[in-house]
Short mmCIF file of C-alpha atoms and ligand atoms in Angstrom, two decimals:
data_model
loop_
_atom_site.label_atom_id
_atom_site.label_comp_id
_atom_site.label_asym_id
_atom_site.label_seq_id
_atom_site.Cartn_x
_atom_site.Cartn_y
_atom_site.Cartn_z
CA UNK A 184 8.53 11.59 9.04
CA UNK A 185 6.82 12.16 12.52
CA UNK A 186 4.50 9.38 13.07
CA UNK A 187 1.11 9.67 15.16
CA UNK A 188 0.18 7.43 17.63
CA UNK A 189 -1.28 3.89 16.51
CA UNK A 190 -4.87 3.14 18.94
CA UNK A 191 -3.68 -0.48 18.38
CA UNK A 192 -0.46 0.04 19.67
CA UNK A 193 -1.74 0.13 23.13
CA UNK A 194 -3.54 -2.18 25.41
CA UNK A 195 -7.33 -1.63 25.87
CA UNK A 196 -6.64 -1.19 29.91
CA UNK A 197 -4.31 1.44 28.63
CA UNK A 198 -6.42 3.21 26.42
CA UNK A 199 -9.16 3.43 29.14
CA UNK A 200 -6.45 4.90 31.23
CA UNK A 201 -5.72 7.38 28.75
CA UNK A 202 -9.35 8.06 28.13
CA UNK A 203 -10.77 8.98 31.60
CA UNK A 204 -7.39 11.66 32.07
CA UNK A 205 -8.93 13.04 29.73
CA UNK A 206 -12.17 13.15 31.12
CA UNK A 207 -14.00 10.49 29.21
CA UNK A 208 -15.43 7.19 30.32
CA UNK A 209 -13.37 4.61 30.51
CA UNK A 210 -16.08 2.60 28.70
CA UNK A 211 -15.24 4.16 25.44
CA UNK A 212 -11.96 2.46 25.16
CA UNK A 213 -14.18 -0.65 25.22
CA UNK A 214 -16.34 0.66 22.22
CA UNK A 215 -13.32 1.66 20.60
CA UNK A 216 -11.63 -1.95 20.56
CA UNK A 217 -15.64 -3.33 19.34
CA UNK A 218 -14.78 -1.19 16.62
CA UNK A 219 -11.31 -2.00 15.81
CA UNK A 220 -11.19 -5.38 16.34
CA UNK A 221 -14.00 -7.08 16.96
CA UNK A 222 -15.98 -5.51 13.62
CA UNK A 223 -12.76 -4.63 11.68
CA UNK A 224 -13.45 -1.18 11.23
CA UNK A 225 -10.44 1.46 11.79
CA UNK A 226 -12.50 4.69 10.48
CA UNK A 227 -12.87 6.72 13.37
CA UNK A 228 -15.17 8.65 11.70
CA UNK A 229 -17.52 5.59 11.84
CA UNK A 230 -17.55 4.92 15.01
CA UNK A 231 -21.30 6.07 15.35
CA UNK A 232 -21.52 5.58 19.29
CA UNK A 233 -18.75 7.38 20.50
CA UNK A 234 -20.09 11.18 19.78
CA UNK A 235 -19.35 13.23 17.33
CA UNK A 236 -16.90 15.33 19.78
CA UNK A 237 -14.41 12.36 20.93
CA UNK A 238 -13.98 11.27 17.86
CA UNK A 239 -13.02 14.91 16.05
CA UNK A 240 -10.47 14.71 18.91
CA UNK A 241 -9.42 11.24 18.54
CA UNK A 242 -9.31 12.03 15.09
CA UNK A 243 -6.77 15.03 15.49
CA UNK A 244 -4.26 13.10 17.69
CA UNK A 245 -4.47 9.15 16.48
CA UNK A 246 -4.28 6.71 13.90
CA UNK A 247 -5.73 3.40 13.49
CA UNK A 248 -4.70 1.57 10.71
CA UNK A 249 -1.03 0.45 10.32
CA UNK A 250 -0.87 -1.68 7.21
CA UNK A 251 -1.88 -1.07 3.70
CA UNK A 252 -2.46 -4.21 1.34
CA UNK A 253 0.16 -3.61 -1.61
CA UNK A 254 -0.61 -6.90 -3.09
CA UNK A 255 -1.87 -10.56 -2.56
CA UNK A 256 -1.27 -14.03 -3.98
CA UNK A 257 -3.18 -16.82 -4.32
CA UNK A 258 -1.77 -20.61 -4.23
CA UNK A 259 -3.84 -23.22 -6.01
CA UNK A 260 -4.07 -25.02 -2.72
CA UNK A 261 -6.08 -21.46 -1.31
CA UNK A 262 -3.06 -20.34 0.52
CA UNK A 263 -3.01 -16.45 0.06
CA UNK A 264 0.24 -14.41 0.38
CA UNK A 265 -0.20 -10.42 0.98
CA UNK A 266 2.37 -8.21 1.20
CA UNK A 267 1.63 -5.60 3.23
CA UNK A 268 2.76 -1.80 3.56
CA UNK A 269 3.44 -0.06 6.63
CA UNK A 270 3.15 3.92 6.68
CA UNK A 271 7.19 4.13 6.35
CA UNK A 272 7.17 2.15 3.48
CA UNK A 273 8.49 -1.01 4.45
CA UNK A 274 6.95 -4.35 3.48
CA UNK A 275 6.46 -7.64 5.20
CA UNK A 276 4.64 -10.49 4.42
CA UNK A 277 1.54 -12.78 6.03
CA UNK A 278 0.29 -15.73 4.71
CA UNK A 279 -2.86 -17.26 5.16
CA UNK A 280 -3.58 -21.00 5.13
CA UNK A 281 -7.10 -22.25 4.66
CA UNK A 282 -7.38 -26.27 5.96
CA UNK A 283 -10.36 -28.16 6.73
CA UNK A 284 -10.80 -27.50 10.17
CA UNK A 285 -8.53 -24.18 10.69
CA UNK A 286 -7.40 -21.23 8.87
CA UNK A 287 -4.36 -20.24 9.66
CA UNK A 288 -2.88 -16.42 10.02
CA UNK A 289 1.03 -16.71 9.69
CA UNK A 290 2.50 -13.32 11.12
CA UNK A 291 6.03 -11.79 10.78
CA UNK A 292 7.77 -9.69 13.36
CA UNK A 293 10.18 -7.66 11.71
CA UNK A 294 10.99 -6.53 8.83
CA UNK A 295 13.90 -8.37 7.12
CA UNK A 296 15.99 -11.12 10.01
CA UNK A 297 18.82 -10.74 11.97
CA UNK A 298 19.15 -14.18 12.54
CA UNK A 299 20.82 -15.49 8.97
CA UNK A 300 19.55 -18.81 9.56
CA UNK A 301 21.56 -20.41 6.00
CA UNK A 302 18.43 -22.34 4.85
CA UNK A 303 15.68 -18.95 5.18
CA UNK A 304 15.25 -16.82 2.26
CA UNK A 305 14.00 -13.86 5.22
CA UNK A 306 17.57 -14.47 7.02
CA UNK A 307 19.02 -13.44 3.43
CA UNK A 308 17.28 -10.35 3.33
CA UNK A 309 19.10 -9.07 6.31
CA UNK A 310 16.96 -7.13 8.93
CA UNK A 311 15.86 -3.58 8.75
CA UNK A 312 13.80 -2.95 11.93
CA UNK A 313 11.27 -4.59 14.40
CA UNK A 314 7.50 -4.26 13.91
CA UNK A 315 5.05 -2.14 16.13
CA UNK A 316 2.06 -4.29 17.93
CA UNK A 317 -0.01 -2.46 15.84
CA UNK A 318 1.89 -3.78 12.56
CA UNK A 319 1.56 -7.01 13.89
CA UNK A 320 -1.98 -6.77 14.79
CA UNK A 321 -3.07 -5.31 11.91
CA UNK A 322 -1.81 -7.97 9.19
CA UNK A 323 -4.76 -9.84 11.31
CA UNK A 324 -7.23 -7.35 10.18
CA UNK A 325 -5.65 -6.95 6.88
CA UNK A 326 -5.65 -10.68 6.35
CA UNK A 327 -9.27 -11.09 7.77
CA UNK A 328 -10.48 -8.12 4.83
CA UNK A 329 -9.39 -10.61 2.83
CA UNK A 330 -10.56 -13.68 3.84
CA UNK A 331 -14.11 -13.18 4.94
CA UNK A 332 -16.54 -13.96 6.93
CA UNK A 333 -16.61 -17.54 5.91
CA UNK A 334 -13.34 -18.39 6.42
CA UNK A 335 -13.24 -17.12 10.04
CA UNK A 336 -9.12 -16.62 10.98
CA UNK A 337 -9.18 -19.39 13.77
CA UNK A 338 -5.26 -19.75 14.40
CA UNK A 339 -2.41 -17.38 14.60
CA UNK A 340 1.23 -18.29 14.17
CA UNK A 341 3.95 -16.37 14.93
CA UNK A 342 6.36 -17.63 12.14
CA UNK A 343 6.40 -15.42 9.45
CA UNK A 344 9.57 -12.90 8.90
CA UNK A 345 11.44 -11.92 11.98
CA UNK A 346 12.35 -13.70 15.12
CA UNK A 347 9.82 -13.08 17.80
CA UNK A 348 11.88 -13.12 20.89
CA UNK A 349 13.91 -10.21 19.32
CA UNK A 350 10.61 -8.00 19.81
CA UNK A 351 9.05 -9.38 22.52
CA UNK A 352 7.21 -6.47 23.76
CA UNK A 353 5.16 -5.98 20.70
CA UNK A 354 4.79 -9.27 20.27
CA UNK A 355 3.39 -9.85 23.93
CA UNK A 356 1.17 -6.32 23.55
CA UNK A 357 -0.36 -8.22 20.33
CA UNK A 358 -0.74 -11.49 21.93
CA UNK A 359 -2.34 -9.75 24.57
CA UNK A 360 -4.70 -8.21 22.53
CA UNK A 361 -5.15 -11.73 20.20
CA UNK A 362 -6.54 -13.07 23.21
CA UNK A 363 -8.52 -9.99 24.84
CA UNK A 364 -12.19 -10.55 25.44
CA UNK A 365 -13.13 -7.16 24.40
CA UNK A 366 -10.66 -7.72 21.33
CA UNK A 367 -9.75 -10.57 19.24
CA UNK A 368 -10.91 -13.10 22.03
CA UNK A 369 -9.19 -15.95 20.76
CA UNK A 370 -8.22 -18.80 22.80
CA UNK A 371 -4.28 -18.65 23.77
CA UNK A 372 -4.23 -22.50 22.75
CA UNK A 373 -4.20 -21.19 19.46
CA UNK A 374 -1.65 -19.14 19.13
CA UNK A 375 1.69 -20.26 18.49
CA UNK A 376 5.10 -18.42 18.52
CA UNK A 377 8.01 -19.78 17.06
CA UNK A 378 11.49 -18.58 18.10
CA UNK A 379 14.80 -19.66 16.87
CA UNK A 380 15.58 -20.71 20.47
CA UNK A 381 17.10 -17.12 22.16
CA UNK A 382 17.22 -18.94 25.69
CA UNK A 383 16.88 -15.84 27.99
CA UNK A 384 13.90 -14.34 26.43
CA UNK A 385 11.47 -18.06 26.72
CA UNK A 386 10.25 -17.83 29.91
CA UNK A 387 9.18 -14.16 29.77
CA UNK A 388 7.32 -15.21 26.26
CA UNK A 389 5.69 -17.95 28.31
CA UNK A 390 4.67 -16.18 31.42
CA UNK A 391 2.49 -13.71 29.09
CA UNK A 392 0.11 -16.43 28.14
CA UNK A 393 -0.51 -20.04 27.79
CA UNK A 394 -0.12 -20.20 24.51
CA UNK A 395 2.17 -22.73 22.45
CA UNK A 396 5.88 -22.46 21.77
CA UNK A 397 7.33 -24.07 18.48
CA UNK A 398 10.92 -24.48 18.60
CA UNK A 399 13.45 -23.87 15.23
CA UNK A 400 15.57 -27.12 16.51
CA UNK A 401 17.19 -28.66 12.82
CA UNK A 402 19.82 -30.50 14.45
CA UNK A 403 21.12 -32.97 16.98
CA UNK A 404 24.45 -31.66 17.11
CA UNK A 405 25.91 -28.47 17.68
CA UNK A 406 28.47 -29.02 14.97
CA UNK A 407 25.58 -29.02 12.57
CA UNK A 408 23.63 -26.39 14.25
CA UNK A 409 25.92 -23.85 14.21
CA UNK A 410 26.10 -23.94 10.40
CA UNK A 411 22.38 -23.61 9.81
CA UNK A 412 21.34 -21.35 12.67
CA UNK A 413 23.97 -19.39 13.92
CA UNK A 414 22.48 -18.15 17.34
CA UNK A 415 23.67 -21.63 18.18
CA UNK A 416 26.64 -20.76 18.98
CA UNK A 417 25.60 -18.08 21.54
CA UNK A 418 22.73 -20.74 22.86
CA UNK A 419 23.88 -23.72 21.79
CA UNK A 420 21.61 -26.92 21.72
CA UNK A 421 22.11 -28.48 25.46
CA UNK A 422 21.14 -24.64 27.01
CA UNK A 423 17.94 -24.30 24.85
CA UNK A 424 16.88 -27.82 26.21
CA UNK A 425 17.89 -27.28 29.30
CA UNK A 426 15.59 -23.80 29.55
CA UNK A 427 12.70 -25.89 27.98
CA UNK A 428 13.04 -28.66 30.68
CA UNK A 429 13.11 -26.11 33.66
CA UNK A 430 10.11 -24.15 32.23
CA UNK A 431 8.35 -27.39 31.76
CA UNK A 432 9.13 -28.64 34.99
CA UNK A 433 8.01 -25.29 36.20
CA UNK A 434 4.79 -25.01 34.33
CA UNK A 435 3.96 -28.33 33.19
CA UNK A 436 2.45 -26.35 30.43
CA UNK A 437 1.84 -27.77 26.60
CA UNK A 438 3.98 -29.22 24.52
CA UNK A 439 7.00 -27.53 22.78
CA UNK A 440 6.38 -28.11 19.06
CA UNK A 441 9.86 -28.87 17.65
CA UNK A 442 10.42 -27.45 14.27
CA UNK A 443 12.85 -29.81 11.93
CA UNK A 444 13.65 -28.48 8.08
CA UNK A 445 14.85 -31.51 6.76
CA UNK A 446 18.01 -30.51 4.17
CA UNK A 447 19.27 -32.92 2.47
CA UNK A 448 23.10 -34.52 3.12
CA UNK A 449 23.21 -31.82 6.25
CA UNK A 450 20.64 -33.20 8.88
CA UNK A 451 18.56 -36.38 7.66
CA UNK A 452 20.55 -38.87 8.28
CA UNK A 453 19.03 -42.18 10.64
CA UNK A 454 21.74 -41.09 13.45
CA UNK A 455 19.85 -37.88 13.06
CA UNK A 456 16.39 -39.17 13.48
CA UNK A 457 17.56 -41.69 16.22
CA UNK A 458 18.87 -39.24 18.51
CA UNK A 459 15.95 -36.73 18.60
CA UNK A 460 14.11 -38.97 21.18
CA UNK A 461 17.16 -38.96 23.29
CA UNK A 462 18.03 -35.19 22.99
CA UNK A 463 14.46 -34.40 23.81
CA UNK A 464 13.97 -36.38 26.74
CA UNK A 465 11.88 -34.89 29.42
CA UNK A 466 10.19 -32.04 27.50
CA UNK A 467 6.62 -32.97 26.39
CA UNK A 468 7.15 -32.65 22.65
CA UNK A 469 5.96 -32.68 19.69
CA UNK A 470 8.20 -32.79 16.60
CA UNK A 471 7.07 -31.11 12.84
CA UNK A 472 9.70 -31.89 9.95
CA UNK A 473 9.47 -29.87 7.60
CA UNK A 474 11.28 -30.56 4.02
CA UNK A 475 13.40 -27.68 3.40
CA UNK A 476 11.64 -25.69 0.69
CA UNK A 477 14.13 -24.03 -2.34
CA UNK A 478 14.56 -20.53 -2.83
CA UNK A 479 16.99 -18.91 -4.74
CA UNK A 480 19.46 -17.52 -2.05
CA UNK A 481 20.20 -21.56 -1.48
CA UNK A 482 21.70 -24.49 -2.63
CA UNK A 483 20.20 -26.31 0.30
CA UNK A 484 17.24 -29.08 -0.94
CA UNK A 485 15.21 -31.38 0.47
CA UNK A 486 15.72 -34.75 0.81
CA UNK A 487 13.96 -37.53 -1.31
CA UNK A 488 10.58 -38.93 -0.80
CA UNK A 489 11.87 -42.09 0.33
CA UNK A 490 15.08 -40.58 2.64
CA UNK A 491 12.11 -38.16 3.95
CA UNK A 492 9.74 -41.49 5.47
CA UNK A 493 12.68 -42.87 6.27
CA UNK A 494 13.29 -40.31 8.79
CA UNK A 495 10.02 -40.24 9.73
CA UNK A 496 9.54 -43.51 10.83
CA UNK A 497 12.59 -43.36 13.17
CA UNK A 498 11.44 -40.64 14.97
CA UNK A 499 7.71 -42.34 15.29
CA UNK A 500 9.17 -45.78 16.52
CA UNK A 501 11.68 -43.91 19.18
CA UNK A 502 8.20 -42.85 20.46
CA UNK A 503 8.15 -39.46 20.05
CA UNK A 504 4.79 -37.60 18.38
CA UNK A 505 5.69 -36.74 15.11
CA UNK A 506 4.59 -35.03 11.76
CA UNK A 507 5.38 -33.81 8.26
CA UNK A 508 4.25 -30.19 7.43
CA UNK A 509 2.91 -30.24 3.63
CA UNK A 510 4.11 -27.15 1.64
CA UNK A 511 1.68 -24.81 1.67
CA UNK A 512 1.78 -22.09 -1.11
CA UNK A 513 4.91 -23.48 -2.98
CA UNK A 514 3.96 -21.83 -6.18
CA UNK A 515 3.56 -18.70 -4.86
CA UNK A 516 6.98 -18.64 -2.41
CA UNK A 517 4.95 -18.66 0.88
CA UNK A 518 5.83 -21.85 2.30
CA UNK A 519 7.88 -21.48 5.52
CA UNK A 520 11.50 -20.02 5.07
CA UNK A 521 10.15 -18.82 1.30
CA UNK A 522 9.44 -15.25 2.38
CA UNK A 523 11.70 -12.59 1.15
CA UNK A 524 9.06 -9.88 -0.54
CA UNK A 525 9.85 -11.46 -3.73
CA UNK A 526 7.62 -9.66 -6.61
CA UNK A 527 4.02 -11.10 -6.43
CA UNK A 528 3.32 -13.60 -9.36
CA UNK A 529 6.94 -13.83 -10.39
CA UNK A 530 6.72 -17.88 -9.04
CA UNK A 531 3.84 -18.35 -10.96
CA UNK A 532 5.58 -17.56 -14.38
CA UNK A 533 8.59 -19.96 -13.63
N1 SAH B 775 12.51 -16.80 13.56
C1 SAH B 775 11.49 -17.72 14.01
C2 SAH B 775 10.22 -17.55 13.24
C3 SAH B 775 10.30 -17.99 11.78
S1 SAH B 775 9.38 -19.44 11.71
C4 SAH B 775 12.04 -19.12 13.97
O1 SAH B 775 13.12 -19.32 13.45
O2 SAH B 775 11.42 -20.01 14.53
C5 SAH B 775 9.71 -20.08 10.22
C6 SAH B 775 10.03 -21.55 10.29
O3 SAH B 775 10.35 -21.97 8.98
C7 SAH B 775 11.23 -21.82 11.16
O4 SAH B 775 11.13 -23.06 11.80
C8 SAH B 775 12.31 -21.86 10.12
O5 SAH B 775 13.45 -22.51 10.57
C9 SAH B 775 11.62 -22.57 8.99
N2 SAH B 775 12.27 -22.37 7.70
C10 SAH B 775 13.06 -21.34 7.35
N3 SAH B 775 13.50 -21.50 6.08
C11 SAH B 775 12.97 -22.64 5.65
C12 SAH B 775 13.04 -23.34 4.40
N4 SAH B 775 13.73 -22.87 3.37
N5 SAH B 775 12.35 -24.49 4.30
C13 SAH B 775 11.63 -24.97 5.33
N6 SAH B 775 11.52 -24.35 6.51
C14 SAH B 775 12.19 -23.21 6.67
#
């Protein structure tokens, strides 16, 4: 199926470009964005200012709207799951996460996950293809339908399905347009993308924005690394530090937020906790455990209470910053590593 061009595909700089070739003021690219982003609405037919003639035209040539909501989930702690359809057919997932002084948007990607990290029900899914900017950008608008004007998206994460870094120039182009005054015009500080640590592909991430860079790190050795996230052995633990150092050194930007899925028997031990501090020496850091939630493509659990503040406490006396990520959405399998497009409601019932 030939596809027509997305408007949110492109850049707002670009679309002005695009515009005046064609004879128009630039300016209208400007209302256009108002339109699409900034009020949420992807009806070209509505968008009163622009004259009834551009927007016959635009309406010959262009589409707006990427994603169709093909069903949503609610948690009883107010996270809400949607899947989402894209106008192949394919389906990801986004998850939003109310809290009481955010509310978080968690994106995907891709579709599917090359990466076959063994703990992530997404890496068992296997990948299918990358996401567009405008897929990406519009599970934002998608996800803000749903959530209203009172519970104002104020965060975006980039750790739904996918690995970022594998589609880094949609994910920049949405990033871009996240933080675009005449689009989303959210601060970069609060956006956060989270990569499974493909070394070459940091810096270029970094140098699109200041925004904040989590880190899928679940070990302190390679030997255990390379079971759970098997990029490891391409980039294995010393080079990912070693990248983070030099762009630190380089940019003395924020700190790297260090994911941790604590498994049970594989990575919690007290050596474990003990030599994060070391390991991480000389990157500003902060470090997020988070117990490894069950799926069904897994054995893998989390540890116990007790084994979990165990761990904790290490890693808080060795000095470094530390905390536990809660489950969010656990009944409704949208708790990090949970998505997999499993049918909506089916957690619910058992
Ligand atoms: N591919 C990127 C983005 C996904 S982010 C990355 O790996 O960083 C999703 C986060 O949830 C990652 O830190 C991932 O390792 C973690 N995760 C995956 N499966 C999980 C599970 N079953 N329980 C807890 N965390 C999990």
């Amino acid at each position: 199926m030939q596809q027509r061009p997305n408007l949110k595909d492109h850049s707002i700089e670009h679309l002005r470009e695009l515009l005046s070739a064609q004879g128009h003021v630039p300016y209208r690219a400007d209302q256009i964005a108002g339109w699409l982003y900034q009020r949420g609405i992807d009806d070209l037919d509505c968008m009163t200012d622009l004259g009834v003639e551009l927007r016959g035209s635009l309406a010959e040539t262009w589409d707006a709207r990427a994603l169709e909501l093909s069903g949503v989930d609610r948690s009883q702690d107010g996270t809400v799951k949607a899947v989402l359809r894209a106008k192949d057919g394919a389906e990801i997932e986004s998850v939003l996460i109310p809290e009481e002084d955010r509310t978080t948007l968690c994106v995907s990607t891709q579709v599917g996950c090359a990466m076959a990290c063994s703990f992530c029900a997404t890496g068992a899914l296997g990948f299918s293809r990358n996401l567009s900017t405008a897929e990406i950008i519009d599970q934002v608008c998608r996800m803000r339908d749903i959530s209203g004007e009172e519970r104002r998206i104020t965060n975006v994460v980039f750790m739904g399905m996918g690995e970022p870094l594998l589609n880094l120039p949609a994910v920049i182009e949405a990033v871009q347009l996240l933080i675009h005054p005449k689009a989303f015009a959210m601060a970069p500080r609060r956006i956060t993308v989270s990569t499974v640590g493909l070394v070459p592909k940091i810096a270029e991430l970094l140098a699109c924005a200041p925004i904040n860079l989590a880190v899928s790190l679940h070990a302190t050795t390679d030997a255990v690394r390379d079971r759970l996230v098997p990029l490891n052995r391409r980039y294995p633990i010393a080079d990912l530090l070693d990248e983070l150092r030099r762009i630190e050194f380089v940019n003395t930007r924020r700190p790297v937020f260090f994911e941790y899925t604590l498994i049970e028997g594989v990575n919690d031990s007290p050596e474990d906790a003990a030599r994060l501090a070391p390991l991480l020496a000389g990157i500003p850091s902060k470090v997020n455990l988070i117990p490894m939630n069950p799926h069904p493509d897994t054995t893998l659990r989390a540890p116990s209470e007790q084994a979990i503040d165990r761990f904790l406490r290490i890693v808080a006396g060795s000095g470094l910053r530390v905390t536990l990520r809660r489950p969010r959405g656990e009944d409704i399998d949208a708790a990090c590593g949970q998505l997999a497009l499993r049918k909506l409601g089916e957690a619910l019932a058992g």
